[in-house]
Short mmCIF file of C-alpha atoms in Angstrom, two decimals:
data_model
loop_
_atom_site.label_atom_id
_atom_site.label_comp_id
_atom_site.label_asym_id
_atom_site.label_seq_id
_atom_site.Cartn_x
_atom_site.Cartn_y
_atom_site.Cartn_z
CA MET A 21 71.70 86.67 99.44
CA LEU A 22 74.44 84.08 100.71
CA LYS A 23 73.51 81.77 98.18
CA PHE A 24 74.00 84.19 95.38
CA LEU A 25 77.22 85.23 96.76
CA GLU A 26 78.36 81.41 96.75
CA MET A 27 77.81 81.27 92.88
CA GLY A 28 76.98 77.72 93.19
CA GLY A 29 80.49 76.86 94.26
CA TYR A 30 82.20 79.18 91.64
CA ALA A 31 82.49 82.09 93.69
CA ALA A 32 86.41 81.98 93.68
CA TYR A 33 86.29 82.27 89.69
CA VAL A 34 83.16 84.25 89.02
CA TRP A 35 83.77 87.21 91.55
CA PRO A 36 87.41 88.05 90.90
CA SER A 37 86.67 88.03 87.16
CA TYR A 38 84.01 90.68 87.79
CA ALA A 39 86.15 92.64 90.19
CA LEU A 40 89.13 92.65 87.70
CA THR A 41 86.81 93.87 84.98
CA ALA A 42 85.31 96.66 87.04
CA LEU A 43 88.75 97.83 88.20
CA VAL A 44 90.04 98.16 84.71
CA VAL A 45 86.96 99.90 83.55
CA GLY A 46 87.30 102.41 86.45
CA MET A 47 91.04 102.81 85.61
CA ASN A 48 90.32 103.48 81.94
CA ILE A 49 87.72 105.98 82.92
CA TYR A 50 90.11 107.75 85.34
CA TRP A 51 93.17 107.71 82.95
CA ALA A 52 91.23 108.90 80.04
CA ARG A 53 89.64 111.99 81.88
CA ARG A 54 93.21 112.66 83.50
CA SER A 55 94.80 112.63 80.08
CA LEU A 56 92.34 114.96 78.64
CA ARG A 57 92.53 117.25 81.73
CA GLU A 58 96.57 117.30 81.61
CA ALA A 59 96.21 118.26 77.83
CA ARG A 60 94.07 121.25 78.51
CA ALA A 61 96.31 122.51 81.32
CA GLU A 62 99.31 122.05 78.98
CA ALA A 63 97.57 124.14 76.17
CA ARG A 64 96.49 126.81 78.76
CA ARG A 65 100.10 127.16 80.06
CA ARG A 66 101.40 127.26 76.45
CA LEU A 67 99.20 129.88 75.11
CA ALA A 68 99.53 132.01 78.46
CA SER A 69 103.51 131.85 77.93
CA THR A 70 103.16 132.72 74.25
CA ARG A 71 101.02 135.85 74.89
CA VAL A 72 103.82 137.03 77.42
CA LYS A 73 106.34 136.73 74.69
CA THR A 74 104.49 138.54 71.85
CA VAL B 12 78.70 114.17 50.68
CA ALA B 13 80.77 111.47 52.20
CA TRP B 14 83.82 113.31 51.36
CA VAL B 15 82.68 116.46 53.30
CA TRP B 16 81.93 114.43 56.21
CA PHE B 17 85.21 112.87 56.01
CA HIS B 18 87.07 116.22 55.71
CA ARG B 19 85.11 117.75 58.40
CA PHE B 20 86.02 115.15 60.98
CA GLY B 21 89.64 115.56 59.80
CA SER B 22 89.42 119.43 60.90
CA PRO B 23 90.66 119.24 64.86
CA PRO B 24 88.48 122.05 66.14
CA TYR B 25 85.28 120.40 64.56
CA PHE B 26 86.49 117.10 65.99
CA TYR B 27 87.25 118.39 69.32
CA ARG B 28 83.88 120.15 69.48
CA VAL B 29 81.71 117.26 68.23
CA ALA B 30 83.59 114.64 70.37
CA GLY B 31 82.89 116.65 73.34
CA VAL B 32 79.20 116.95 72.55
CA LEU B 33 79.13 113.14 71.91
CA THR B 34 81.01 111.95 74.98
CA PRO B 35 78.03 112.11 77.53
CA TRP B 36 75.68 110.36 75.37
CA PHE B 37 77.96 107.48 74.79
CA GLY B 38 78.96 107.34 78.58
CA TRP B 39 75.43 107.22 79.68
CA ALA B 40 74.44 104.45 77.02
CA ALA B 41 77.44 102.55 78.32
CA ALA B 42 76.50 102.86 82.21
CA LEU B 43 72.79 101.92 81.56
CA LEU B 44 73.70 98.95 79.06
CA CYS B 45 76.36 97.62 81.43
CA THR B 46 74.26 97.95 84.51
CA ALA B 47 71.18 96.22 82.67
CA GLY B 48 73.61 93.49 81.48
CA VAL B 49 75.21 92.76 84.76
CA ILE B 50 71.89 92.69 86.48
CA GLY B 51 70.48 90.37 83.76
CA GLY B 52 73.72 88.11 83.87
CA LEU B 53 74.01 87.62 87.25
CA GLY B 54 70.37 87.85 88.59
CA PHE B 55 68.21 86.78 85.83
CA ALA B 56 70.11 84.22 83.34
CA PRO B 57 69.76 80.54 84.68
CA PRO B 58 72.82 78.41 85.64
CA ASP B 59 74.19 76.52 82.56
CA TYR B 60 73.34 72.96 82.49
CA GLN B 61 77.10 72.01 82.48
CA GLN B 62 79.12 74.81 84.02
CA GLY B 63 76.48 75.78 86.65
CA ASP B 64 77.00 79.49 87.70
CA GLY B 65 80.76 79.40 86.43
CA PHE B 66 79.56 80.35 83.02
CA ARG B 67 78.60 83.73 84.24
CA ILE B 68 82.25 84.75 83.86
CA ILE B 69 81.07 85.21 80.13
CA TYR B 70 79.37 88.42 80.99
CA VAL B 71 82.71 89.97 81.50
CA HIS B 72 85.18 87.88 79.37
CA ALA B 73 83.34 87.92 76.05
CA PRO B 74 82.77 91.66 76.11
CA SER B 75 86.50 92.43 76.99
CA ALA B 76 87.71 89.93 74.16
CA TRP B 77 85.33 91.58 71.74
CA LEU B 78 86.68 94.97 72.65
CA SER B 79 90.35 93.59 72.39
CA LEU B 80 89.75 92.87 68.66
CA MET B 81 87.28 95.75 67.72
CA VAL B 82 89.71 98.41 69.41
CA TYR B 83 92.45 97.03 67.36
CA VAL B 84 90.56 97.20 64.16
CA VAL B 85 89.75 100.88 65.02
CA MET B 86 93.30 101.46 65.83
CA ALA B 87 94.75 100.11 62.59
CA SER B 88 91.94 101.81 60.47
CA GLY B 89 92.73 105.18 61.91
CA ALA B 90 96.46 104.39 61.34
CA PHE B 91 95.65 103.63 57.62
CA VAL B 92 93.70 106.82 57.19
CA GLY B 93 96.31 108.85 58.83
CA LEU B 94 99.14 107.25 56.86
CA VAL B 95 97.48 107.45 53.50
CA TRP B 96 95.58 110.79 53.50
CA ARG B 97 97.76 112.32 56.25
CA ILE B 98 94.94 113.12 58.32
CA ASN B 99 96.29 114.20 62.01
CA VAL B 100 93.22 113.51 63.65
CA ALA B 101 93.21 109.94 62.35
CA HIS B 102 96.49 109.43 63.91
CA ALA B 103 95.33 110.78 67.23
CA VAL B 104 92.52 108.57 67.17
CA ALA B 105 94.72 105.54 66.56
CA ALA B 106 97.21 106.64 69.30
CA SER B 107 94.30 106.87 71.77
CA CYS B 108 93.23 103.25 71.16
CA ALA B 109 96.23 101.53 72.29
CA SER B 110 96.13 101.62 75.98
CA ILE B 111 92.44 100.98 76.03
CA GLY B 112 93.03 97.87 73.97
CA ALA B 113 95.85 96.55 75.84
CA SER B 114 94.02 96.79 79.05
CA PHE B 115 90.83 94.85 77.99
CA THR B 116 93.01 92.34 76.17
CA ALA B 117 94.59 91.66 79.61
CA VAL B 118 91.10 91.34 81.18
CA ALA B 119 90.02 88.76 78.40
CA LEU B 120 93.28 86.82 79.12
CA VAL B 121 92.88 86.92 82.76
CA THR B 122 89.16 86.31 83.19
CA GLY B 123 89.63 83.48 80.51
CA SER B 124 92.24 82.05 82.50
CA LEU B 125 90.12 82.03 85.57
CA TRP B 126 87.43 80.31 83.62
CA GLY B 127 89.93 77.70 82.13
CA ARG B 128 91.25 77.03 85.69
CA ARG B 129 87.74 76.08 86.63
CA MET B 130 86.58 74.23 83.47
CA TRP B 131 89.69 72.75 81.85
CA GLY B 132 91.83 72.30 85.01
CA THR B 133 94.62 74.89 84.01
CA TYR B 134 95.31 78.46 84.13
CA TRP B 135 97.15 78.47 80.76
CA GLU B 136 97.37 76.06 77.74
CA TRP B 137 99.56 76.47 74.77
CA ASP B 138 96.15 76.77 72.65
CA PRO B 139 95.85 78.59 69.35
CA ARG B 140 93.08 80.91 70.77
CA LEU B 141 95.01 81.80 73.86
CA VAL B 142 98.28 82.30 71.96
CA SER B 143 97.14 84.49 69.56
CA GLU B 144 95.30 86.51 71.93
CA LEU B 145 98.50 86.89 73.92
CA MET B 146 100.24 87.89 70.52
CA LEU B 147 97.31 90.93 70.22
CA LEU B 148 98.64 91.98 73.75
CA PHE B 149 102.27 92.16 72.60
CA LEU B 150 101.18 94.09 69.56
CA TYR B 151 99.37 96.65 71.51
CA LEU B 152 102.50 96.91 74.01
CA GLY B 153 104.86 96.91 70.97
CA TYR B 154 102.68 99.63 69.55
CA MET B 155 102.87 101.80 72.62
CA GLY B 156 106.61 101.06 73.22
CA LEU B 157 107.41 102.31 69.59
CA ARG B 158 105.52 105.23 69.92
CA SER B 159 107.03 106.35 73.36
CA ALA B 160 110.51 105.62 72.01
CA ILE B 161 110.07 108.06 69.13
CA ASP B 162 110.18 111.96 70.17
CA ASP B 163 108.98 113.51 66.87
CA THR B 164 105.03 112.81 66.89
CA GLY B 165 105.15 112.75 63.05
CA ARG B 166 107.62 110.00 62.64
CA ALA B 167 106.06 108.22 65.95
CA ASP B 168 102.62 108.32 64.05
CA ARG B 169 104.09 106.86 60.59
CA ALA B 170 106.31 104.11 62.18
CA SER B 171 103.51 102.93 64.61
CA ALA B 172 101.02 103.06 61.83
CA VAL B 173 103.03 100.58 59.87
CA LEU B 174 103.11 98.23 62.95
CA ALA B 175 99.34 98.60 63.55
CA ILE B 176 98.43 97.82 59.77
CA VAL B 177 100.68 94.73 59.67
CA GLY B 178 99.65 93.41 63.01
CA VAL B 179 95.95 93.33 61.63
CA VAL B 180 96.44 89.96 60.04
CA ASN B 181 96.44 88.72 63.77
CA VAL B 182 92.64 89.72 63.99
CA PRO B 183 91.31 87.11 61.77
CA ILE B 184 93.79 84.43 63.21
CA ILE B 185 92.17 85.24 66.57
CA HIS B 186 88.77 84.78 65.37
CA TYR B 187 89.04 81.89 63.32
CA SER B 188 91.51 80.10 65.53
CA VAL B 189 88.73 78.01 67.35
CA ILE B 190 87.47 76.80 63.94
CA TRP B 191 90.93 76.29 61.98
CA TRP B 192 92.56 74.36 64.60
CA ASN B 193 91.53 71.86 67.33
CA SER B 194 91.29 74.23 70.30
CA LEU B 195 90.12 73.91 73.97
CA HIS B 196 88.32 77.21 73.60
CA GLN B 197 84.71 76.89 72.52
CA ALA B 198 83.57 77.81 69.19
CA PRO B 199 81.76 81.22 69.00
CA SER B 200 78.05 80.84 70.09
CA VAL B 201 76.92 84.48 69.00
CA MET B 202 79.36 85.98 66.64
CA LYS B 203 78.69 83.65 63.58
CA PHE B 204 76.34 83.55 60.86
CA GLY B 205 72.97 81.93 61.38
CA LYS B 206 71.27 81.53 64.75
CA PRO B 207 73.17 82.10 67.91
CA THR B 208 73.35 78.86 69.87
CA ILE B 209 72.40 80.06 73.26
CA GLU B 210 69.37 80.47 75.29
CA LEU B 211 67.60 83.82 75.14
CA SER B 212 67.73 84.55 78.74
CA MET B 213 71.34 84.04 78.57
CA LEU B 214 71.88 85.77 75.48
CA ILE B 215 70.13 89.14 76.30
CA PRO B 216 72.43 90.25 79.02
CA LEU B 217 75.28 89.22 76.71
CA LEU B 218 74.17 91.34 74.04
CA LEU B 219 73.63 94.19 76.60
CA MET B 220 77.26 93.69 77.89
CA LEU B 221 78.77 93.64 74.34
CA ALA B 222 76.74 96.92 73.30
CA GLY B 223 77.73 98.50 76.75
CA PHE B 224 81.38 97.89 76.39
CA THR B 225 81.35 99.13 72.77
CA ALA B 226 79.71 102.30 73.99
CA LEU B 227 82.36 102.50 76.85
CA PHE B 228 85.01 102.17 74.37
CA VAL B 229 83.59 104.82 72.15
CA THR B 230 83.28 107.13 75.32
CA LEU B 231 87.04 106.45 76.36
CA LEU B 232 88.29 107.04 72.74
CA LEU B 233 86.28 110.42 72.38
CA ILE B 234 87.78 111.64 75.80
CA ARG B 235 91.32 110.41 74.77
CA ALA B 236 91.31 111.45 71.29
CA ARG B 237 90.16 115.15 72.41
CA GLY B 238 93.32 115.46 74.51
CA GLU B 239 95.56 113.92 71.90
CA VAL B 240 94.29 116.36 69.51
CA LEU B 241 94.72 119.26 71.54
CA ARG B 242 98.41 118.27 72.37
CA ARG B 243 99.13 118.23 68.43
CA GLU B 244 97.67 121.72 68.00
CA ARG B 245 100.35 123.39 69.68
CA ASN B 246 99.83 126.81 68.47
CA ALA B 247 96.59 126.85 66.74
CA ARG B 248 94.24 129.87 67.36
CA TRP B 249 91.10 127.74 67.96
CA THR B 250 92.82 126.14 71.03
CA VAL B 251 92.44 129.41 72.80
CA ASP B 252 88.54 129.34 72.56
CA VAL B 253 88.42 125.77 74.08
CA VAL B 254 90.77 125.66 77.15
CA GLY B 255 89.12 128.53 79.03
CA PRO B 256 90.36 131.82 80.40
CA ILE B 257 94.39 132.30 79.97
CA GLY B 258 96.46 133.49 82.69
CA GLU B 259 94.58 131.64 85.27
CA ALA B 260 96.74 129.45 87.69
CA ALA B 261 96.73 126.19 85.90
#
């Protein structure tokens, strides 16, 4: 296990690359879902206020 | 028949519904492919005869670099279709690509820089491949900046579409930079005609990662484009059906 983590002496280059990629993938998933959630909330608010007016 | 398909997808309610159905399929495909790719790449692929375990950066670097180019082509295609046929959904797709593309371009640059530090002895070199990839990041950022600077969505769509289409010349420059010029960066070992010059046990995890990242991009694009389409359909009746009960505390 320790040998695996050492990555044959390249640990300082391999692991940060994987960590950064995982972070950016996670952020992208979070941002995309948040953006859709906000668009839906916005549409709901807008429709609700239109109904009050008419 | 192709035209019917084309126009159907140009219809916002149809796009919203179908994209919603497709999202979990692409999402699970991405999760499975990437998990298998990482396990194969870190656990089963043998160390490189020159680079030892350092070459394993390829399994995150190459898929990110692939996405940086593919996302741009999708963005420019969406912009082109939106501009020529005035299809709003196509503009929504193009606008949804930019931040995804920019983030994976940044990952390709940073992981490449770490790899380069170890193998070439430098984080950065004014090399054709590296510079053209950096230009791609600036194109994405310029596209996003231009969109956010224009309040009117229609004008933002048209102006940013022109930028995206002009910028497409950079894509072949990036791809062929390692062939046309004497570059530090290695030539392609998979994305070329003929047999790939890479060991099969190294190649399979790489292909899994490339497919996984592609599926991830489709998933992200579907989610973002649905939101974008909804924002553009300010007062359309169909939006009532898709946002749930109205009058609830939102």
